[in-house]
PDB file of C-alpha atoms in Angstrom:
ATOM      1  CA  MET J  10      78.394 121.877  28.187  1.00  0.00           C
ATOM      2  CA  LYS J  11      77.815 124.853  30.539  1.00  0.00           C
ATOM      3  CA  GLU J  12      74.448 126.768  30.461  1.00  0.00           C
ATOM      4  CA  GLN J  13      74.548 129.918  29.320  1.00  0.00           C
ATOM      5  CA  TYR J  14      74.180 133.146  31.732  1.00  0.00           C
ATOM      6  CA  TYR J  15      72.928 136.794  30.689  1.00  0.00           C
ATOM      7  CA  ALA J  16      73.223 140.026  32.458  1.00  0.00           C
ATOM      8  CA  LEU J  17      69.871 141.328  32.633  1.00  0.00           C
ATOM      9  CA  THR J  18      69.961 145.431  32.976  1.00  0.00           C
ATOM     10  CA  LEU J  19      67.246 146.747  34.925  1.00  0.00           C
ATOM     11  CA  ASP J  20      66.415 150.055  36.714  1.00  0.00           C
ATOM     12  CA  ASP J  21      68.279 150.439  40.126  1.00  0.00           C
ATOM     13  CA  TYR J  22      65.797 151.248  42.907  1.00  0.00           C
ATOM     14  CA  ALA J  23      68.510 151.820  45.569  1.00  0.00           C
ATOM     15  CA  LEU J  24      68.888 155.584  44.429  1.00  0.00           C
ATOM     16  CA  PRO J  25      67.813 158.733  45.513  1.00  0.00           C
ATOM     17  CA  GLY J  26      64.416 159.724  44.267  1.00  0.00           C
ATOM     18  CA  ILE J  27      66.106 162.503  42.279  1.00  0.00           C
ATOM     19  CA  ALA J  28      68.388 160.233  40.625  1.00  0.00           C
ATOM     20  CA  SER J  29      68.326 157.190  38.260  1.00  0.00           C
ATOM     21  CA  GLY J  30      70.493 154.424  37.064  1.00  0.00           C
ATOM     22  CA  ASP J  31      70.859 150.858  36.047  1.00  0.00           C
ATOM     23  CA  LYS J  32      71.704 147.550  37.762  1.00  0.00           C
ATOM     24  CA  GLN J  33      72.886 144.385  36.603  1.00  0.00           C
ATOM     25  CA  TYR J  34      71.457 141.123  37.548  1.00  0.00           C
ATOM     26  CA  PHE J  35      72.938 137.460  36.397  1.00  0.00           C
ATOM     27  CA  GLY J  36      70.977 134.559  35.562  1.00  0.00           C
ATOM     28  CA  THR J  37      70.459 131.678  33.173  1.00  0.00           C
ATOM     29  CA  LEU J  38      67.173 132.143  30.572  1.00  0.00           C
ATOM     30  CA  GLY J  39      65.166 129.811  32.460  1.00  0.00           C
ATOM     31  CA  GLU J  40      65.990 131.928  35.954  1.00  0.00           C
ATOM     32  CA  ILE J  41      64.968 135.179  33.851  1.00  0.00           C
ATOM     33  CA  ALA J  42      61.869 133.537  32.545  1.00  0.00           C
ATOM     34  CA  SER J  43      60.975 132.911  36.428  1.00  0.00           C
ATOM     35  CA  LEU J  44      61.321 136.692  37.184  1.00  0.00           C
ATOM     36  CA  ILE J  45      59.524 137.806  34.363  1.00  0.00           C
ATOM     37  CA  ASN J  46      56.573 135.216  34.668  1.00  0.00           C
ATOM     38  CA  SER J  47      56.494 136.626  38.204  1.00  0.00           C
ATOM     39  CA  LEU J  48      55.802 139.962  37.011  1.00  0.00           C
ATOM     40  CA  LYS J  49      53.125 138.835  34.370  1.00  0.00           C
ATOM     41  CA  ALA J  50      51.221 137.034  37.038  1.00  0.00           C
ATOM     42  CA  ASP J  51      50.644 140.256  39.127  1.00  0.00           C
ATOM     43  CA  GLU J  52      48.204 142.672  37.420  1.00  0.00           C
ATOM     44  CA  LYS J  53      49.835 145.850  38.732  1.00  0.00           C
ATOM     45  CA  LEU J  54      53.488 144.837  37.883  1.00  0.00           C
ATOM     46  CA  SER J  55      52.674 143.490  34.563  1.00  0.00           C
ATOM     47  CA  LYS J  56      51.252 146.891  33.646  1.00  0.00           C
ATOM     48  CA  ASP J  57      54.125 148.787  35.310  1.00  0.00           C
ATOM     49  CA  HIS J  58      56.658 146.896  33.737  1.00  0.00           C
ATOM     50  CA  GLY J  59      54.985 145.833  30.193  1.00  0.00           C
ATOM     51  CA  CYS J  60      57.943 146.997  28.152  1.00  0.00           C
ATOM     52  CA  LEU J  61      60.342 144.604  29.879  1.00  0.00           C
ATOM     53  CA  ILE J  62      57.811 141.877  29.501  1.00  0.00           C
ATOM     54  CA  ASP J  63      57.332 142.560  25.992  1.00  0.00           C
ATOM     55  CA  ALA J  64      61.273 143.060  25.056  1.00  0.00           C
ATOM     56  CA  PHE J  65      61.751 139.648  26.948  1.00  0.00           C
ATOM     57  CA  ASP J  66      58.983 137.922  24.827  1.00  0.00           C
ATOM     58  CA  LYS J  67      60.734 139.214  21.492  1.00  0.00           C
ATOM     59  CA  PHE J  68      64.009 138.153  22.759  1.00  0.00           C
ATOM     60  CA  CYS J  69      62.489 134.532  23.296  1.00  0.00           C
ATOM     61  CA  SER J  70      61.089 134.888  19.683  1.00  0.00           C
ATOM     62  CA  GLY J  71      64.763 135.299  18.142  1.00  0.00           C
ATOM     63  CA  ASP J  72      65.507 138.997  18.279  1.00  0.00           C
ATOM     64  CA  THR J  73      68.666 138.891  20.844  1.00  0.00           C
ATOM     65  CA  GLU J  74      69.707 142.617  20.279  1.00  0.00           C
ATOM     66  CA  VAL J  75      66.296 143.618  21.614  1.00  0.00           C
ATOM     67  CA  THR J  76      66.376 146.807  23.753  1.00  0.00           C
ATOM     68  CA  HIS J  77      64.406 148.480  26.256  1.00  0.00           C
ATOM     69  CA  TYR J  78      64.462 151.638  28.531  1.00  0.00           C
ATOM     70  CA  VAL J  79      66.144 151.763  31.734  1.00  0.00           C
ATOM     71  CA  ALA J  80      66.954 154.873  33.372  1.00  0.00           C
ATOM     72  CA  TYR J  81      65.314 156.827  30.428  1.00  0.00           C
ATOM     73  CA  ASN J  82      67.980 155.331  28.117  1.00  0.00           C
ATOM     74  CA  GLN J  83      67.683 152.327  25.950  1.00  0.00           C
ATOM     75  CA  HIS J  84      69.872 149.314  26.831  1.00  0.00           C
ATOM     76  CA  ARG J  85      70.403 146.045  25.853  1.00  0.00           C
ATOM     77  CA  LEU J  86      68.203 143.869  27.543  1.00  0.00           C
ATOM     78  CA  LEU J  87      70.162 140.678  27.938  1.00  0.00           C
ATOM     79  CA  GLN J  88      74.204 140.364  27.135  1.00  0.00           C
ATOM     80  CA  PRO J  89      75.531 136.934  27.130  1.00  0.00           C
ATOM     81  CA  VAL J  90      78.287 136.608  29.923  1.00  0.00           C
ATOM     82  CA  ASN J  91      80.897 133.903  30.304  1.00  0.00           C
ATOM     83  CA  LEU J  92      80.551 132.067  33.656  1.00  0.00           C
ATOM     84  CA  ILE J  93      84.047 131.311  34.630  1.00  0.00           C
ATOM     85  CA  ALA J  94      83.676 129.337  38.087  1.00  0.00           C
ATOM     86  CA  THR J  95      81.175 128.945  40.918  1.00  0.00           C
ATOM     87  CA  PHE J  96      81.056 128.152  44.702  1.00  0.00           C
ATOM     88  CA  GLU J  97      78.597 127.101  46.742  1.00  0.00           C
ATOM     89  CA  HIS J  98      78.613 127.135  50.553  1.00  0.00           C
ATOM     90  CA  GLU J  99      76.205 127.146  53.612  1.00  0.00           C
ATOM     91  CA  MET J 100      76.341 129.748  56.439  1.00  0.00           C
ATOM     92  CA  ARG J 101      74.679 129.802  60.197  1.00  0.00           C
ATOM     93  CA  ASP J 102      73.962 132.500  62.581  1.00  0.00           C
ATOM     94  CA  TYR J 103      75.635 135.268  60.549  1.00  0.00           C
ATOM     95  CA  THR J 104      75.220 138.896  61.775  1.00  0.00           C
ATOM     96  CA  TRP J 105      76.545 141.813  59.835  1.00  0.00           C
ATOM     97  CA  GLU J 106      76.164 145.567  58.979  1.00  0.00           C
ATOM     98  CA  HIS J 107      74.730 146.890  55.896  1.00  0.00           C
ATOM     99  CA  LYS J 108      74.706 150.595  54.805  1.00  0.00           C
ATOM    100  CA  ASN J 109      72.011 152.017  52.860  1.00  0.00           C
ATOM    101  CA  ILE J 110      72.873 154.478  50.054  1.00  0.00           C
ATOM    102  CA  TYR J 111      72.773 157.430  52.467  1.00  0.00           C
ATOM    103  CA  GLY J 112      75.452 155.497  54.946  1.00  0.00           C
ATOM    104  CA  PHE J 113      73.036 154.787  57.839  1.00  0.00           C
ATOM    105  CA  PRO J 114      73.454 151.028  58.811  1.00  0.00           C
ATOM    106  CA  TYR J 115      70.867 148.342  59.021  1.00  0.00           C
ATOM    107  CA  TYR J 116      71.819 145.730  61.511  1.00  0.00           C
ATOM    108  CA  MET J 117      71.181 142.385  59.710  1.00  0.00           C
ATOM    109  CA  ARG J 118      71.366 138.485  60.891  1.00  0.00           C
ATOM    110  CA  PHE J 119      70.073 135.102  59.689  1.00  0.00           C
ATOM    111  CA  LYS J 120      69.987 131.580  61.009  1.00  0.00           C
ATOM    112  CA  SER J 121      71.228 130.056  58.002  1.00  0.00           C
ATOM    113  CA  ALA J 122      71.727 130.583  54.299  1.00  0.00           C
ATOM    114  CA  LYS J 123      72.809 128.743  51.105  1.00  0.00           C
ATOM    115  CA  VAL J 124      74.593 130.782  49.084  1.00  0.00           C
ATOM    116  CA  LYS J 125      76.349 130.407  45.574  1.00  0.00           C
ATOM    117  CA  HIS J 126      79.191 132.802  43.909  1.00  0.00           C
ATOM    118  CA  TYR J 127      79.557 133.293  40.412  1.00  0.00           C
ATOM    119  CA  TRP J 128      82.554 134.620  38.623  1.00  0.00           C
ATOM    120  CA  PHE J 129      81.553 135.902  35.462  1.00  0.00           C
ATOM    121  CA  GLN J 130      83.415 137.899  32.241  1.00  0.00           C
ATOM    122  CA  ALA J 131      81.271 140.199  30.331  1.00  0.00           C
ATOM    123  CA  GLU J 132      83.445 141.439  27.566  1.00  0.00           C
ATOM    124  CA  ASN J 133      86.086 143.505  29.446  1.00  0.00           C
ATOM    125  CA  ASN J 134      84.091 143.742  32.788  1.00  0.00           C
ATOM    126  CA  TYR J 135      84.628 141.045  35.382  1.00  0.00           C
ATOM    127  CA  PHE J 136      82.454 140.375  38.362  1.00  0.00           C
ATOM    128  CA  ARG J 137      81.931 138.046  41.347  1.00  0.00           C
ATOM    129  CA  CYS J 138      78.034 137.902  41.911  1.00  0.00           C
ATOM    130  CA  LEU J 139      75.886 135.813  44.778  1.00  0.00           C
ATOM    131  CA  SER J 140      72.408 134.443  45.078  1.00  0.00           C
ATOM    132  CA  ALA J 141      71.259 133.424  48.255  1.00  0.00           C
ATOM    133  CA  ASP J 142      68.207 131.624  49.821  1.00  0.00           C
ATOM    134  CA  VAL J 143      68.333 132.776  53.440  1.00  0.00           C
ATOM    135  CA  VAL J 144      66.311 131.330  56.334  1.00  0.00           C
ATOM    136  CA  GLY J 145      65.182 133.704  59.564  1.00  0.00           C
ATOM    137  CA  LEU J 146      66.242 136.873  57.918  1.00  0.00           C
ATOM    138  CA  GLN J 147      66.011 139.853  60.686  1.00  0.00           C
ATOM    139  CA  TYR J 148      66.973 143.639  60.983  1.00  0.00           C
ATOM    140  CA  LYS J 149      67.247 145.467  64.447  1.00  0.00           C
ATOM    141  CA  ASN J 150      65.395 148.248  64.557  1.00  0.00           C
ATOM    142  CA  THR J 151      65.918 151.663  66.276  1.00  0.00           C
ATOM    143  CA  CYS J 152      64.627 150.378  69.466  1.00  0.00           C
ATOM    144  CA  GLY J 153      66.937 147.303  69.540  1.00  0.00           C
ATOM    145  CA  GLU J 154      64.200 144.870  68.355  1.00  0.00           C
ATOM    146  CA  TRP J 155      64.959 141.981  65.546  1.00  0.00           C
ATOM    147  CA  LEU J 156      62.235 141.979  63.384  1.00  0.00           C
ATOM    148  CA  ASN J 157      61.264 139.751  60.427  1.00  0.00           C
ATOM    149  CA  ARG J 158      61.407 141.589  56.834  1.00  0.00           C
ATOM    150  CA  ASP J 159      58.661 139.701  55.616  1.00  0.00           C
ATOM    151  CA  ASP J 160      57.152 141.212  52.025  1.00  0.00           C
ATOM    152  CA  ASP J 161      57.751 144.752  52.286  1.00  0.00           C
ATOM    153  CA  TYR J 162      60.841 145.157  49.734  1.00  0.00           C
ATOM    154  CA  TRP J 163      61.724 148.589  48.024  1.00  0.00           C
ATOM    155  CA  GLY J 164      63.775 146.976  45.417  1.00  0.00           C
ATOM    156  CA  PHE J 165      63.144 146.079  42.014  1.00  0.00           C
ATOM    157  CA  PRO J 166      59.987 143.932  42.219  1.00  0.00           C
ATOM    158  CA  ASN J 167      60.484 140.292  42.801  1.00  0.00           C
ATOM    159  CA  ILE J 168      64.206 140.116  42.580  1.00  0.00           C
ATOM    160  CA  ILE J 169      63.665 138.935  46.203  1.00  0.00           C
ATOM    161  CA  ILE J 170      61.150 136.423  46.957  1.00  0.00           C
ATOM    162  CA  ASN J 171      59.783 135.585  50.333  1.00  0.00           C
ATOM    163  CA  GLU J 172      58.416 132.223  51.192  1.00  0.00           C
ATOM    164  CA  PRO J 173      58.612 132.261  55.074  1.00  0.00           C
ATOM    165  CA  PRO J 174      61.031 131.507  56.715  1.00  0.00           C
ATOM    166  CA  HIS J 175      62.844 131.711  53.382  1.00  0.00           C
ATOM    167  CA  THR J 176      64.406 134.839  51.413  1.00  0.00           C
ATOM    168  CA  ARG J 177      65.803 134.192  48.645  1.00  0.00           C
ATOM    169  CA  THR J 178      67.097 135.783  45.328  1.00  0.00           C
ATOM    170  CA  GLN J 179      65.463 135.074  41.768  1.00  0.00           C
ATOM    171  CA  LEU J 180      68.942 136.207  40.264  1.00  0.00           C
ATOM    172  CA  ALA J 181      72.343 136.747  41.165  1.00  0.00           C
ATOM    173  CA  VAL J 182      73.685 140.248  42.055  1.00  0.00           C
ATOM    174  CA  GLN J 183      76.928 141.747  41.815  1.00  0.00           C
ATOM    175  CA  GLU J 184      79.290 141.109  44.884  1.00  0.00           C
ATOM    176  CA  LYS J 185      82.691 142.472  43.661  1.00  0.00           C
ATOM    177  CA  VAL J 186      84.034 144.158  40.490  1.00  0.00           C
ATOM    178  CA  PHE J 187      87.671 143.418  39.149  1.00  0.00           C
ATOM    179  CA  ARG J 188      90.166 145.266  36.647  1.00  0.00           C
ATOM    180  CA  SER J 189      91.266 142.313  34.734  1.00  0.00           C
ATOM    181  CA  ILE J 190      90.604 138.395  34.241  1.00  0.00           C
ATOM    182  CA  ASP J 191      93.822 138.151  36.444  1.00  0.00           C
ATOM    183  CA  GLU J 192      92.335 139.915  39.455  1.00  0.00           C
ATOM    184  CA  LEU J 193      89.203 137.654  38.949  1.00  0.00           C
ATOM    185  CA  GLN J 194      90.926 134.314  38.805  1.00  0.00           C
ATOM    186  CA  ASN J 195      92.950 135.537  41.872  1.00  0.00           C
ATOM    187  CA  ASP J 196      89.973 136.260  43.791  1.00  0.00           C
ATOM    188  CA  ASP J 197      88.180 132.878  42.626  1.00  0.00           C
ATOM    189  CA  GLU J 198      91.476 131.041  43.835  1.00  0.00           C
ATOM    190  CA  ASN J 199      91.551 132.466  47.442  1.00  0.00           C
ATOM    191  CA  PHE J 200      88.119 133.011  48.191  1.00  0.00           C
ATOM    192  CA  GLU J 201      87.257 132.351  51.844  1.00  0.00           C
ATOM    193  CA  PRO J 202      83.496 131.330  52.215  1.00  0.00           C
ATOM    194  CA  GLY J 203      82.001 133.330  54.729  1.00  0.00           C
ATOM    195  CA  ILE J 204      84.581 135.472  55.378  1.00  0.00           C
ATOM    196  CA  ASP J 205      85.095 137.505  52.227  1.00  0.00           C
ATOM    197  CA  ILE J 206      81.452 138.152  51.237  1.00  0.00           C
ATOM    198  CA  ASN J 207      79.358 140.929  50.384  1.00  0.00           C
ATOM    199  CA  PHE J 208      75.470 141.337  50.967  1.00  0.00           C
ATOM    200  CA  THR J 209      75.239 144.859  49.777  1.00  0.00           C
ATOM    201  CA  GLU J 210      73.265 144.494  46.558  1.00  0.00           C
ATOM    202  CA  PHE J 211      71.178 141.647  48.237  1.00  0.00           C
ATOM    203  CA  CYS J 212      70.441 144.129  50.863  1.00  0.00           C
ATOM    204  CA  ASN J 213      69.661 146.963  48.313  1.00  0.00           C
ATOM    205  CA  ASP J 214      67.164 144.796  46.610  1.00  0.00           C
ATOM    206  CA  ILE J 215      65.106 144.738  50.193  1.00  0.00           C
ATOM    207  CA  PHE J 216      65.524 148.181  51.353  1.00  0.00           C
ATOM    208  CA  GLY J 217      66.100 150.085  47.879  1.00  0.00           C
ATOM    209  CA  ASP J 218      66.595 153.652  48.845  1.00  0.00           C
ATOM    210  CA  GLY J 219      65.009 153.593  52.154  1.00  0.00           C
TER     211      GLY J 219
END
């Protein structure tokens, strides 16, 4: 029996300060609980995200329709999604360019990574998502020096966990959106690991709106 996955709607930190919006993350109830517990364990984060924590506690107590405020609007906390397929692979010595929300590039690299891709259906919405455990993540500064990105993350708190030399996601992030189930299935069947891969939302939870 497949484990149930959910879409969790949170504030999107990778937007300009004058804007607000939401972003969906994907995981099992246990994975989402790990995120919530990490917020509870930090006094400041627990205070800042008290409404989210309370909503999750209500969900676990049986209120599966519970809502919370995201970007000044009420959203359903957790929406069940249908897991269509998964694929796991490892990557080594990968370099890529990430463009932030303003179009400015960050040059990124890592020594190795374990990546898992998920194909989800959420009612009439279809996604490919990814989670990653990256070793030796670095970015290049304006002087051309490669630097470690340790714990100064500007995305939603604790989505990205730093356990040197590992940088890992607690929940899966969107990688690609499809218009139909046929497009999703075609992507799954023709997926090329290490080539057709998109770390944009992973990086957005590192750099936020910076």
